[in-house]
Amino acid sequence: MAALGAGSWGTALAIQLARNGVEVRLWGRDAAAIRGLEAARENQRYLPGAALPPALIGEPDLAAAVAFAGDVLVTVPSHALRETLAGLQPHLRPGQRLILATKGLEPESARLPFEVAAEVLGDDRPVALLSGPSFAGEVGRGLPTAVTIASDEATLAADMARAFHDGVFRVYVGADMAGVAVGGAVKNVLAIAVGISDGLGYGANARALLITRGLSEMVRLGEPLGGRRETFMGMAGLGDLLLTCTDDQSRNRRMGLALAAGRTVAEAEADIRQVVEGVRVAREVHRIAEREGVELPICEQVYSVLHEDVAPPDAVRVLTERPFRNEID
């Protein structure tokens, strides 16, 4: 298999495949970094301490990585997905399938990852999505993890599940690509909200409130896009939401904590030193909510903090002063 994207997440998934005996060629945009990764047998920048299994080889040449592969795993951030797929397209052979582990929405278009793939590669190319509560560092260390793989092609979902699944990395399969994609995107915005709340010292009650009502917003946004309510109650919805909101390994949660401490978005991103998907996704969630006429109070206030310079305490005040309502939407 070829694995495109040599950040922490792409490296961790490539390691998991290689542990299971799948031969993997890991490609990234920085050829020098890939050569360094191969020489050190470790991704010292993005996933230090996780040794590369023998079945995983760093490959600086995209064409060579794809030529080697039966299928292709893509793990780049959402803003780089279209460009990466366009670069991949000339090298793909008939019959090669895609598994996307990109969490987010395309900037400006708000398209879901599998929609971007269909536009770039054609809608006859089989595609699966992988998402769920999974920090790269823990996957890299071989700690227990569970994810969801969804595809319109049941055979592809089953094949990818077999490739990843072992005694500590559990895979659930499904067909709801829209639900899996929306869950993997919106949870990042909600994690920023929880980080802000925790950073302001609002406590465990507020955290539970934001996660619970945030899940309702995820469903409210996802259903008009084709997602199924039951998907949002599973690993790619509630599971990933809980993980991202409650542990400081989450870049999005750390962004919220930094904003609560008075840091700017740019300062926080510089400190985190990796892509914080929720910053971009908040803009696209706002775009979809306006288009679909969907009310998303928490996501809207995160958007206002990130992109309209609203102070975090003022955004929280807007939420707390909302009138009472029925709990069930």
Short mmCIF file of N, CA, C and O in Angstrom, two decimals, residues 36 186 252:
data_model
loop_
_atom_site.label_atom_id
_atom_site.label_comp_id
_atom_site.label_asym_id
_atom_site.label_seq_id
_atom_site.Cartn_x
_atom_site.Cartn_y
_atom_site.Cartn_z
N GLY A 36 15.31 11.30 5.61
CA GLY A 36 15.74 11.28 7.00
C GLY A 36 14.95 10.29 7.83
O GLY A 36 15.50 9.58 8.69
N VAL A 186 -16.55 18.14 12.43
CA VAL A 186 -17.21 19.02 13.40
C VAL A 186 -16.63 18.84 14.81
O VAL A 186 -16.56 19.80 15.58
N ASN A 252 -6.81 20.77 18.74
CA ASN A 252 -7.95 21.68 18.76
C ASN A 252 -8.30 22.09 20.18
O ASN A 252 -8.60 23.27 20.43
#
